Amino acid sequence: MSVSTNLDQIKQQIEYSCHQANRSPDEITIIAVTKYVTIDRTKKVIEAGVNHIAENRDQGLLEKQSAISNQDTRWHFIGNLQSKKVKKVINEVDYFHALDRLSLAEEINKRAIKKIRCFVQVNISGETSKSGLAPHEVEDFIVDLSTYSTIEVIGLMTMAPFTSDEDTLRHVFRSLRVLRDQIALKAYSHAPCTELSMGMSNDYHIAVEEGATYIRIGSKLVGTEG
């Protein structure tokens, strides 16, 4: 199906999920994860009206940026970022979704020439295959980030287990929302922590019901071929 058709279906699902949770669809930002598709396919995503684009490799990010001149596009870097790659990408992105260690924060602060909107990555599920801080580590980590002037913690991010068990998914997403709320109440000047980056193609509808504000949609939106 076309990107436009996919997007219409996703928006309909978001409207339904928001209705279920007494939320407004305006609270949700759709991020198109384009790491597996071509530049041409990414352009179709932008033409369809999605202006938040995510990549997880420096090469893919820079190649797409060089070919796409739309000034309204907002670029997200998702997934692990090696410290040695920070200087290549950090000033090319508007959002970074996987801040999980002080050594990375230090490198970002060293290289960034603008304020970087960051999500702290939290491993709610405790899976050893996933990166991120344990929930009990998050607040101390955020406090330590106060010394890095170019980092603004706008929220928390997690990846749920790949499962169809709705109770498990809801537990993960709800736990992140509770943690976000606890930190937001502290009103740290460098960490307003109002946002939640959670939910992907297979579970975004549940994430929206549980409070997601940014959802990261790959195959269900962009497809699997160029």
PDB file of N, CA, C and O in Angstrom, residues 79-106:
ATOM      1  N   GLY A  79      18.216   4.526  18.675  1.00  0.00           N
ATOM      2  CA  GLY A  79      19.151   3.422  18.800  1.00  0.00           C
ATOM      3  C   GLY A  79      20.485   3.871  19.368  1.00  0.00           C
ATOM      4  O   GLY A  79      20.714   5.044  19.656  1.00  0.00           O
ATOM      5  N   ASN A  80      21.357   2.904  19.553  1.00  0.00           N
ATOM      6  CA  ASN A  80      22.651   3.150  20.180  1.00  0.00           C
ATOM      7  C   ASN A  80      23.515   4.100  19.354  1.00  0.00           C
ATOM      8  O   ASN A  80      23.611   3.971  18.134  1.00  0.00           O
ATOM      9  N   LEU A  81      24.144   5.057  20.014  1.00  0.00           N
ATOM     10  CA  LEU A  81      25.074   5.976  19.364  1.00  0.00           C
ATOM     11  C   LEU A  81      26.432   5.829  20.040  1.00  0.00           C
ATOM     12  O   LEU A  81      26.582   6.121  21.226  1.00  0.00           O
ATOM     13  N   GLN A  82      27.407   5.360  19.285  1.00  0.00           N
ATOM     14  CA  GLN A  82      28.755   5.223  19.820  1.00  0.00           C
ATOM     15  C   GLN A  82      29.361   6.609  20.030  1.00  0.00           C
ATOM     16  O   GLN A  82      29.140   7.518  19.224  1.00  0.00           O
ATOM     17  N   SER A  83      30.124   6.749  21.079  1.00  0.00           N
ATOM     18  CA  SER A  83      30.716   8.055  21.387  1.00  0.00           C
ATOM     19  C   SER A  83      31.546   8.588  20.225  1.00  0.00           C
ATOM     20  O   SER A  83      31.542   9.786  19.944  1.00  0.00           O
ATOM     21  N   LYS A  84      32.229   7.691  19.524  1.00  0.00           N
ATOM     22  CA  LYS A  84      33.078   8.140  18.420  1.00  0.00           C
ATOM     23  C   LYS A  84      32.277   8.640  17.221  1.00  0.00           C
ATOM     24  O   LYS A  84      32.827   9.294  16.334  1.00  0.00           O
ATOM     25  N   LYS A  85      30.973   8.335  17.193  1.00  0.00           N
ATOM     26  CA  LYS A  85      30.125   8.791  16.086  1.00  0.00           C
ATOM     27  C   LYS A  85      29.389  10.085  16.420  1.00  0.00           C
ATOM     28  O   LYS A  85      28.739  10.665  15.544  1.00  0.00           O
ATOM     29  N   VAL A  86      29.479  10.532  17.664  1.00  0.00           N
ATOM     30  CA  VAL A  86      28.706  11.702  18.093  1.00  0.00           C
ATOM     31  C   VAL A  86      29.009  12.924  17.241  1.00  0.00           C
ATOM     32  O   VAL A  86      28.102  13.647  16.802  1.00  0.00           O
ATOM     33  N   LYS A  87      30.273  13.174  16.984  1.00  0.00           N
ATOM     34  CA  LYS A  87      30.638  14.392  16.268  1.00  0.00           C
ATOM     35  C   LYS A  87      30.073  14.427  14.853  1.00  0.00           C
ATOM     36  O   LYS A  87      29.876  15.504  14.286  1.00  0.00           O
ATOM     37  N   LYS A  88      29.788  13.259  14.274  1.00  0.00           N
ATOM     38  CA  LYS A  88      29.243  13.206  12.921  1.00  0.00           C
ATOM     39  C   LYS A  88      27.769  13.594  12.857  1.00  0.00           C
ATOM     40  O   LYS A  88      27.314  14.156  11.869  1.00  0.00           O
ATOM     41  N   VAL A  89      27.033  13.246  13.915  1.00  0.00           N
ATOM     42  CA  VAL A  89      25.575  13.345  13.798  1.00  0.00           C
ATOM     43  C   VAL A  89      24.895  14.328  14.741  1.00  0.00           C
ATOM     44  O   VAL A  89      23.790  14.796  14.438  1.00  0.00           O
ATOM     45  N   ILE A  90      25.511  14.657  15.864  1.00  0.00           N
ATOM     46  CA  ILE A  90      24.734  15.313  16.908  1.00  0.00           C
ATOM     47  C   ILE A  90      24.224  16.680  16.498  1.00  0.00           C
ATOM     48  O   ILE A  90      23.134  17.106  16.918  1.00  0.00           O
ATOM     49  N   ASN A  91      24.950  17.407  15.669  1.00  0.00           N
ATOM     50  CA  ASN A  91      24.477  18.718  15.231  1.00  0.00           C
ATOM     51  C   ASN A  91      23.584  18.641  13.997  1.00  0.00           C
ATOM     52  O   ASN A  91      23.114  19.673  13.503  1.00  0.00           O
ATOM     53  N   GLU A  92      23.352  17.415  13.524  1.00  0.00           N
ATOM     54  CA  GLU A  92      22.470  17.210  12.374  1.00  0.00           C
ATOM     55  C   GLU A  92      21.081  16.765  12.812  1.00  0.00           C
ATOM     56  O   GLU A  92      20.184  16.643  11.972  1.00  0.00           O
ATOM     57  N   VAL A  93      20.896  16.496  14.094  1.00  0.00           N
ATOM     58  CA  VAL A  93      19.601  15.980  14.559  1.00  0.00           C
ATOM     59  C   VAL A  93      18.921  16.985  15.483  1.00  0.00           C
ATOM     60  O   VAL A  93      19.571  17.840  16.093  1.00  0.00           O
ATOM     61  N   ASP A  94      17.605  16.842  15.565  1.00  0.00           N
ATOM     62  CA  ASP A  94      16.811  17.674  16.465  1.00  0.00           C
ATOM     63  C   ASP A  94      16.481  16.943  17.756  1.00  0.00           C
ATOM     64  O   ASP A  94      16.256  17.582  18.787  1.00  0.00           O
ATOM     65  N   TYR A  95      16.435  15.599  17.681  1.00  0.00           N
ATOM     66  CA  TYR A  95      16.096  14.780  18.838  1.00  0.00           C
ATOM     67  C   TYR A  95      17.014  13.556  18.893  1.00  0.00           C
ATOM     68  O   TYR A  95      17.321  12.966  17.855  1.00  0.00           O
ATOM     69  N   PHE A  96      17.382  13.175  20.106  1.00  0.00           N
ATOM     70  CA  PHE A  96      18.156  11.954  20.313  1.00  0.00           C
ATOM     71  C   PHE A  96      17.418  11.096  21.336  1.00  0.00           C
ATOM     72  O   PHE A  96      17.096  11.549  22.435  1.00  0.00           O
ATOM     73  N   HIS A  97      17.150   9.837  20.972  1.00  0.00           N
ATOM     74  CA  HIS A  97      16.243   9.000  21.753  1.00  0.00           C
ATOM     75  C   HIS A  97      16.918   7.958  22.643  1.00  0.00           C
ATOM     76  O   HIS A  97      16.203   7.142  23.228  1.00  0.00           O
ATOM     77  N   ALA A  98      18.222   7.965  22.755  1.00  0.00           N
ATOM     78  CA  ALA A  98      18.853   6.838  23.457  1.00  0.00           C
ATOM     79  C   ALA A  98      19.993   7.267  24.366  1.00  0.00           C
ATOM     80  O   ALA A  98      21.072   6.679  24.363  1.00  0.00           O
ATOM     81  N   LEU A  99      19.756   8.282  25.169  1.00  0.00           N
ATOM     82  CA  LEU A  99      20.773   8.717  26.120  1.00  0.00           C
ATOM     83  C   LEU A  99      20.721   7.805  27.343  1.00  0.00           C
ATOM     84  O   LEU A  99      19.697   7.720  28.031  1.00  0.00           O
ATOM     85  N   ASP A 100      21.827   7.104  27.607  1.00  0.00           N
ATOM     86  CA  ASP A 100      21.792   6.119  28.693  1.00  0.00           C
ATOM     87  C   ASP A 100      23.091   6.007  29.476  1.00  0.00           C
ATOM     88  O   ASP A 100      23.244   5.110  30.299  1.00  0.00           O
ATOM     89  N   ARG A 101      24.042   6.914  29.251  1.00  0.00           N
ATOM     90  CA  ARG A 101      25.288   6.846  30.008  1.00  0.00           C
ATOM     91  C   ARG A 101      25.965   8.216  30.018  1.00  0.00           C
ATOM     92  O   ARG A 101      25.854   8.992  29.063  1.00  0.00           O
ATOM     93  N   LEU A 102      26.676   8.502  31.093  1.00  0.00           N
ATOM     94  CA  LEU A 102      27.292   9.813  31.259  1.00  0.00           C
ATOM     95  C   LEU A 102      28.422  10.047  30.270  1.00  0.00           C
ATOM     96  O   LEU A 102      28.654  11.180  29.842  1.00  0.00           O
ATOM     97  N   SER A 103      29.136   8.989  29.888  1.00  0.00           N
ATOM     98  CA  SER A 103      30.218   9.172  28.918  1.00  0.00           C
ATOM     99  C   SER A 103      29.677   9.676  27.582  1.00  0.00           C
ATOM    100  O   SER A 103      30.300  10.502  26.909  1.00  0.00           O
ATOM    101  N   LEU A 104      28.491   9.212  27.207  1.00  0.00           N
ATOM    102  CA  LEU A 104      27.851   9.685  25.975  1.00  0.00           C
ATOM    103  C   LEU A 104      27.373  11.121  26.146  1.00  0.00           C
ATOM    104  O   LEU A 104      27.535  11.956  25.245  1.00  0.00           O
ATOM    105  N   ALA A 105      26.793  11.426  27.295  1.00  0.00           N
ATOM    106  CA  ALA A 105      26.356  12.797  27.560  1.00  0.00           C
ATOM    107  C   ALA A 105      27.535  13.772  27.496  1.00  0.00           C
ATOM    108  O   ALA A 105      27.419  14.871  26.953  1.00  0.00           O
ATOM    109  N   GLU A 106      28.658  13.353  28.035  1.00  0.00           N
ATOM    110  CA  GLU A 106      29.851  14.207  28.019  1.00  0.00           C
ATOM    111  C   GLU A 106      30.306  14.483  26.591  1.00  0.00           C
ATOM    112  O   GLU A 106      30.664  15.613  26.240  1.00  0.00           O
TER     113      GLU A 106
END
